[in-house]
XYZ file of C-alpha atoms in Angstrom:
449
model
C 0.066 -0.079 -0.012
C 1.339 3.415 -0.883
C 0.652 6.603 1.280
C 1.273 9.737 -0.557
C 0.616 12.849 1.660
C 1.386 16.325 0.397
C 4.203 18.062 2.710
C 3.671 21.415 3.974
C 6.170 24.063 5.571
C 5.260 23.225 9.071
C 8.009 21.620 11.367
C 6.383 18.225 11.697
C 4.968 17.782 8.068
C 7.719 15.447 7.114
C 7.270 13.355 10.312
C 3.560 13.173 9.674
C 3.707 11.669 6.676
C 5.750 8.647 8.039
C 3.385 8.614 11.387
C 0.398 8.359 9.311
C 1.847 5.563 7.152
C 2.609 3.615 10.056
C -0.755 4.041 11.885
C -2.451 3.014 8.707
C -0.577 -0.109 8.127
C -0.086 -1.232 11.677
C -1.629 -4.569 12.228
C -1.987 -5.079 8.504
C 1.333 -5.087 6.502
C 3.113 -4.433 9.737
C 2.130 -7.708 11.463
C 3.704 -11.337 11.190
C 4.320 -13.903 13.504
C 7.144 -12.280 15.555
C 5.350 -10.975 18.561
C 8.498 -9.076 19.665
C 8.997 -7.367 16.172
C 5.462 -5.979 16.758
C 6.198 -4.556 19.938
C 9.626 -3.313 18.787
C 7.936 -1.554 15.827
C 5.520 0.334 18.087
C 8.213 1.453 20.610
C 10.310 2.558 17.694
C 7.407 4.819 16.120
C 7.107 6.545 19.434
C 10.757 7.372 19.806
C 10.731 8.791 16.205
C 7.708 10.949 16.794
C 9.588 12.307 19.812
C 12.958 12.815 18.275
C 11.871 14.010 14.545
C 14.257 14.344 11.660
C 17.426 16.038 12.235
C 16.957 19.863 12.352
C 18.516 21.955 9.789
C 20.934 23.399 12.421
C 22.019 19.890 14.026
C 25.568 19.895 14.327
C 25.804 16.198 13.109
C 23.968 17.358 9.914
C 25.508 20.711 9.572
C 26.951 20.073 6.134
C 24.070 17.777 4.996
C 20.773 19.235 4.861
C 18.635 16.046 5.046
C 15.574 17.595 5.902
C 15.535 19.708 2.425
C 16.361 16.141 0.555
C 13.183 14.805 2.398
C 10.927 17.458 1.466
C 10.590 15.556 -2.091
C 7.259 13.895 -1.875
C 8.645 10.269 -2.067
C 6.027 7.504 -2.225
C 6.095 5.763 1.116
C 5.417 1.969 -0.046
C 5.644 -0.854 2.252
C 5.523 -3.576 -0.390
C 7.087 -1.677 -3.322
C 6.640 -3.780 -6.903
C 9.898 -5.842 -7.769
C 8.651 -7.063 -11.235
C 10.572 -6.006 -14.177
C 14.027 -6.784 -13.174
C 15.314 -9.794 -14.900
C 18.078 -12.383 -14.376
C 20.321 -10.483 -17.205
C 19.902 -7.376 -14.867
C 21.254 -9.175 -11.830
C 24.138 -10.619 -14.027
C 25.218 -7.085 -15.169
C 25.376 -6.308 -11.680
C 27.652 -8.885 -10.657
C 31.463 -8.451 -9.809
C 33.718 -9.957 -12.637
C 35.861 -12.755 -11.267
C 33.321 -13.741 -8.275
C 31.509 -16.191 -10.372
C 31.823 -18.626 -7.579
C 30.142 -15.965 -5.233
C 26.623 -16.670 -3.618
C 24.273 -14.024 -5.005
C 21.424 -12.570 -2.731
C 19.146 -10.017 -4.601
C 17.015 -7.170 -3.118
C 14.866 -5.190 -5.413
C 13.664 -1.974 -3.869
C 14.704 -3.490 -0.375
C 12.757 -6.814 -1.103
C 14.089 -10.225 -1.356
C 13.874 -11.996 -4.734
C 14.862 -15.505 -3.995
C 14.025 -16.377 -7.668
C 16.828 -14.204 -8.943
C 19.400 -15.386 -6.043
C 22.076 -18.007 -6.331
C 22.382 -19.620 -2.926
C 22.980 -23.361 -3.440
C 25.812 -24.953 -1.759
C 25.874 -22.904 1.423
C 27.778 -24.515 4.307
C 25.514 -26.437 6.654
C 23.658 -24.484 9.197
C 24.159 -21.278 7.456
C 20.899 -19.201 7.175
C 20.917 -16.581 4.397
C 17.418 -15.312 3.435
C 15.100 -12.424 3.526
C 14.572 -10.516 6.611
C 10.751 -11.104 6.640
C 11.147 -14.891 6.345
C 13.901 -15.063 9.008
C 11.490 -13.015 11.294
C 8.985 -15.747 11.078
C 11.074 -18.758 10.750
C 13.875 -18.121 12.706
C 12.645 -15.699 15.411
C 14.951 -16.966 18.161
C 18.028 -16.029 16.217
C 16.505 -12.739 14.964
C 15.327 -11.620 18.432
C 18.646 -12.305 20.213
C 20.323 -9.539 17.831
C 17.817 -7.390 16.297
C 17.855 -3.675 17.572
C 20.824 -4.608 19.966
C 23.410 -2.894 18.246
C 21.361 -0.192 16.281
C 19.839 1.989 19.110
C 16.679 3.650 17.994
C 16.322 5.697 21.222
C 18.367 8.546 20.010
C 18.739 8.229 16.423
C 15.327 9.132 14.254
C 16.307 7.422 11.215
C 17.048 4.095 13.226
C 13.585 4.595 14.902
C 12.044 5.101 11.654
C 13.628 2.004 9.893
C 12.775 -0.170 12.926
C 9.352 0.793 12.792
C 8.824 -0.109 9.175
C 10.578 -3.396 9.158
C 9.394 -5.429 6.472
C 12.114 -6.992 4.350
C 15.907 -6.956 3.803
C 18.598 -9.519 4.517
C 19.453 -12.122 7.177
C 22.667 -13.859 7.584
C 23.486 -16.292 10.321
C 26.965 -18.093 10.117
C 27.193 -20.833 12.863
C 30.207 -21.122 15.266
C 33.341 -22.769 13.677
C 31.796 -22.370 10.140
C 33.929 -20.887 7.152
C 31.887 -19.654 4.205
C 34.894 -19.957 1.772
C 32.951 -18.355 -1.096
C 32.225 -14.484 -0.851
C 28.572 -13.524 -0.580
C 27.565 -10.968 -3.132
C 24.326 -8.713 -1.960
C 22.881 -7.186 -5.237
C 20.887 -4.384 -4.115
C 18.689 -2.783 -7.110
C 16.352 0.086 -7.518
C 13.465 -0.506 -10.132
C 10.544 1.759 -10.155
C 8.573 4.080 -12.197
C 7.715 6.697 -9.421
C 9.756 8.394 -6.914
C 10.060 6.011 -3.919
C 11.183 5.848 -0.301
C 12.322 2.360 0.847
C 13.803 1.022 4.186
C 15.601 -2.340 3.836
C 16.999 -3.875 7.059
C 19.923 -6.147 7.217
C 21.140 -8.255 10.215
C 24.458 -10.118 9.756
C 25.479 -12.418 12.808
C 28.843 -14.135 12.694
C 28.949 -16.805 15.691
C 32.323 -17.838 17.512
C 35.395 -18.661 15.201
C 33.333 -18.247 12.060
C 34.365 -16.408 8.655
C 32.620 -14.690 6.062
C 33.010 -12.044 3.311
C 29.947 -9.886 2.106
C 30.245 -7.781 -0.993
C 27.179 -5.334 -1.482
C 26.763 -3.395 -4.728
C 24.068 -0.884 -5.148
C 22.653 -0.060 -8.609
C 19.757 1.686 -10.130
C 17.535 0.641 -13.161
C 15.327 3.779 -12.998
C 15.319 7.634 -13.602
C 12.903 8.203 -10.885
C 14.106 9.959 -7.627
C 14.488 7.446 -4.552
C 15.480 7.644 -1.161
C 16.986 4.721 0.595
C 16.907 4.452 4.432
C 18.822 1.260 5.375
C 20.189 0.010 8.769
C 22.698 -2.999 8.946
C 23.696 -4.435 12.168
C 26.687 -6.927 12.418
C 27.468 -8.939 15.337
C 30.935 -10.588 15.167
C 31.510 -13.053 18.143
C 35.017 -13.953 19.422
C 37.431 -14.948 17.332
C 35.291 -14.502 14.294
C 36.506 -12.565 11.117
C 34.090 -10.431 8.872
C 34.851 -8.487 5.947
C 32.500 -6.223 4.387
C 32.339 -4.053 1.133
C 29.737 -1.547 -0.340
C 30.073 -0.208 -3.842
C 27.518 2.646 -4.223
C 26.548 3.674 -7.836
C 22.663 3.857 -7.815
C 22.496 6.948 -10.098
C 22.306 10.521 -9.708
C 18.732 10.766 -8.770
C 19.361 8.270 -5.731
C 19.717 9.731 -2.286
C 20.500 7.331 0.690
C 21.011 7.412 4.335
C 22.849 4.153 5.354
C 23.722 3.307 8.820
C 26.063 0.500 9.960
C 26.278 -0.448 13.525
C 28.761 -3.283 14.524
C 29.488 -4.859 17.673
C 32.647 -7.322 18.245
C 33.689 -9.797 20.924
C 37.254 -10.439 21.710
C 40.110 -11.656 19.406
C 37.518 -10.931 16.265
C 38.253 -8.847 13.118
C 35.855 -6.784 11.206
C 36.543 -4.692 8.305
C 34.263 -2.516 6.396
C 34.902 -0.592 3.004
C 32.853 1.926 1.178
C 33.474 2.876 -2.354
C 31.160 5.698 -3.562
C 30.831 6.185 -7.351
C 27.657 8.398 -7.611
C 24.418 9.424 -6.162
C 22.499 12.512 -5.250
C 22.802 12.827 -1.454
C 24.529 10.041 0.334
C 25.047 9.941 4.215
C 26.986 6.852 5.610
C 27.209 6.490 9.299
C 29.050 3.923 10.555
C 29.562 2.943 14.463
C 31.695 0.305 15.606
C 31.978 -1.221 19.015
C 34.855 -3.702 19.552
C 33.800 -4.801 23.165
C 36.349 -7.422 23.943
C 40.085 -7.481 24.022
C 42.617 -7.850 21.139
C 39.959 -6.862 18.599
C 40.933 -5.536 15.168
C 38.629 -3.134 13.467
C 39.108 -1.352 10.098
C 37.109 1.188 8.217
C 38.038 2.317 4.737
C 36.366 4.703 2.312
C 37.061 6.185 -1.273
C 34.658 8.604 -2.771
C 34.808 10.207 -6.413
C 32.477 13.206 -6.893
C 31.397 14.912 -9.897
C 28.260 16.755 -10.961
C 26.418 17.749 -7.816
C 27.023 14.816 -5.851
C 26.869 15.225 -2.031
C 28.614 12.422 -0.122
C 29.023 12.463 3.792
C 30.895 10.009 5.490
C 30.429 10.278 9.374
C 32.163 7.361 11.406
C 32.506 6.585 15.268
C 34.854 4.244 16.446
C 34.220 3.458 20.320
C 37.179 1.445 22.078
C 35.507 0.011 25.072
C 38.410 -2.539 25.850
C 42.023 -2.798 25.998
C 44.568 -3.958 23.815
C 42.608 -3.356 20.627
C 43.524 -2.105 17.176
C 41.729 0.178 14.879
C 42.622 1.737 11.444
C 40.482 4.212 9.667
C 41.321 5.800 6.087
C 39.079 7.612 3.923
C 40.051 9.628 0.674
C 38.049 11.509 -1.822
C 38.433 13.291 -5.200
C 36.180 15.968 -6.042
C 35.375 17.923 -9.281
C 32.460 20.057 -10.806
C 30.163 21.306 -7.718
C 30.657 17.961 -5.847
C 30.763 18.231 -2.010
C 32.551 15.830 0.376
C 32.115 15.493 4.229
C 34.056 13.578 6.723
C 33.571 13.481 10.203
C 35.246 10.608 12.202
C 35.623 10.242 15.761
C 37.717 7.943 17.886
C 36.594 7.418 21.343
C 38.812 5.870 23.914
C 37.108 4.686 27.073
C 39.137 4.982 30.377
C 39.468 0.977 30.512
C 40.654 0.620 27.060
C 44.313 0.827 27.977
C 46.921 0.164 25.280
C 44.583 0.952 22.390
C 46.278 1.601 18.985
C 43.887 3.640 16.786
C 44.644 5.515 13.452
C 42.480 7.732 11.566
C 43.174 9.717 8.346
C 41.262 11.640 5.859
C 42.758 12.970 2.515
C 41.045 14.804 -0.304
C 41.722 16.469 -3.353
C 39.792 19.117 -4.836
C 40.200 19.627 -8.576
C 37.680 22.450 -9.255
C 37.025 25.944 -7.724
C 33.332 25.046 -7.026
C 33.923 21.601 -5.264
C 33.851 21.558 -1.596
C 35.396 19.412 1.133
C 34.499 19.609 4.987
C 36.517 17.465 7.315
C 36.442 17.186 10.816
C 38.530 14.321 12.542
C 37.998 14.004 16.316
C 39.781 12.357 19.261
C 38.274 11.792 22.848
C 40.709 9.941 25.002
C 40.066 8.854 28.577
C 42.949 6.296 28.887
C 46.475 7.032 29.471
C 48.357 4.202 27.762
C 47.245 4.384 24.205
C 48.613 5.346 20.860
C 46.333 7.411 18.801
C 46.701 9.510 15.692
C 44.155 11.401 13.469
C 44.580 13.792 10.788
C 43.054 15.379 7.711
C 44.353 17.158 4.639
C 42.654 18.680 1.729
C 44.298 20.341 -1.188
C 44.751 20.444 -5.061
C 46.854 18.191 -7.131
C 50.525 18.574 -6.736
C 51.636 20.664 -9.664
C 55.231 19.770 -9.159
C 54.503 16.025 -9.435
C 52.509 16.789 -12.639
C 55.457 18.753 -14.115
C 57.914 15.755 -13.005
C 55.947 13.261 -14.917
C 55.457 15.421 -17.907
C 59.247 16.018 -17.961
C 59.430 12.193 -18.617
C 57.168 12.004 -21.481
C 53.564 11.941 -20.262
C 50.836 14.245 -21.319
C 49.273 16.508 -18.811
C 46.107 14.555 -18.715
C 48.120 11.220 -18.493
C 50.174 12.659 -15.456
C 47.113 13.916 -13.646
C 45.262 10.562 -14.136
C 48.400 8.643 -13.065
C 48.683 10.810 -9.726
C 44.924 10.532 -9.110
C 45.121 6.849 -9.349
C 48.048 6.409 -7.159
C 46.325 8.571 -4.639
C 43.194 6.257 -4.769
C 45.127 3.084 -4.646
C 45.977 3.630 -0.840
C 42.362 2.661 -0.112
C 41.876 0.113 -3.062
C 45.006 -1.978 -1.661
C 43.291 -2.531 1.326
C 40.701 -4.776 -0.552
C 41.849 -8.174 0.111
C 39.393 -9.950 -2.264
C 41.509 -10.177 -5.373
C 38.630 -10.058 -8.030
C 36.997 -7.280 -6.495
C 40.223 -5.382 -5.955
C 40.869 -5.703 -9.711
C 37.524 -4.553 -10.733
C 37.622 -1.484 -8.445
C 41.031 -0.725 -9.831
C 39.776 -0.636 -13.468
C 36.386 1.103 -12.361
C 38.451 3.858 -10.411
C 40.886 4.271 -13.460
C 38.176 4.499 -15.982
C 36.422 7.341 -13.945
C 39.529 9.184 -13.725
C 40.348 9.043 -17.365
C 36.748 10.154 -18.189
C 36.979 12.937 -15.564
C 36.103 12.220 -11.864
């Protein structure tokens, strides 16, 4: 059922559209066999009503005026149509060289089992749509859902939780290694402007391993707004690698939240590569809550046209003897805008923490903008932490040096930009994905960022 209610200039007009949609569908489409999920939805909508979307002057959203984006009258459809997407569309979205990957397909946030390829999963692994998991694996879902993404102080998490219908659920049992990567193909396909809210929950039990590659693509010219929430639980001695490649089209806006929780001796890495979009906000908050955790956040964004990309990260060190690495790089041209706000928080008990954070950006035009705010907040006294940010133009001395050795100016600039981007690309350990991204980034630089 679609709800289309005209917006006004009143402060709560945006919120009212979603509140009305919830109350119309509560007990109908927002039902199911999971009683906890019903209660969770109703609690979450109360928090959303109290919080409201971030105000225009909210510090955390200072450079991303998300209320202005939401003023567009997106259709609120709890069961958007998924017809029209074909196996050929899915094949075109697959990463070359990952032919052996399991393929999980979401169209407009809804699971398409008929387009997915999940045969051969190790025994005990559950990989299915969130709607199916909530009904058929309630004990697994309820043990983790909404435990890491807190909706009490985040309106977007609250809204997503209130409208949970479908998405992805992955459970990897203890001592299980998923040797083949999982590619999650997220596709947008709609003939009208659409607001969608997929929910994803990934649980890796003790001593398990899994690699998840998410690709986001658009098969529509309609304006879309995707509000996604992904929760990761990484148990002791588990190893999880996560990659997401954003290229849904210049009419697609996204607020994507990742919340990760780690137990001791675990490793979690997430890498975000942004090629295009309208307004993109990536919120990543990770909590290593056990000793000897290793946590990594990497990001690369290539901005042209009027792309607005905002990477907002929070690294919460709660336990001693953990290490985190964070590296974000951006290349901006035309009227593109980049934002990086990264915070490392070291609690009093987190002694012998080793945390590194860096944001570096190159601005190629006078009309492109980059805003960077790295932060450290440390309450332990035996730590090694560093952070820094640089924004500038391409080094003309370097260009001159390369031209003196026979390269054209265009070739010299492209070579330097690619070398700049490869610091992030070289953190991608999955070889076919690394090679694919290297070619894609090189092509984008050659044609103009």
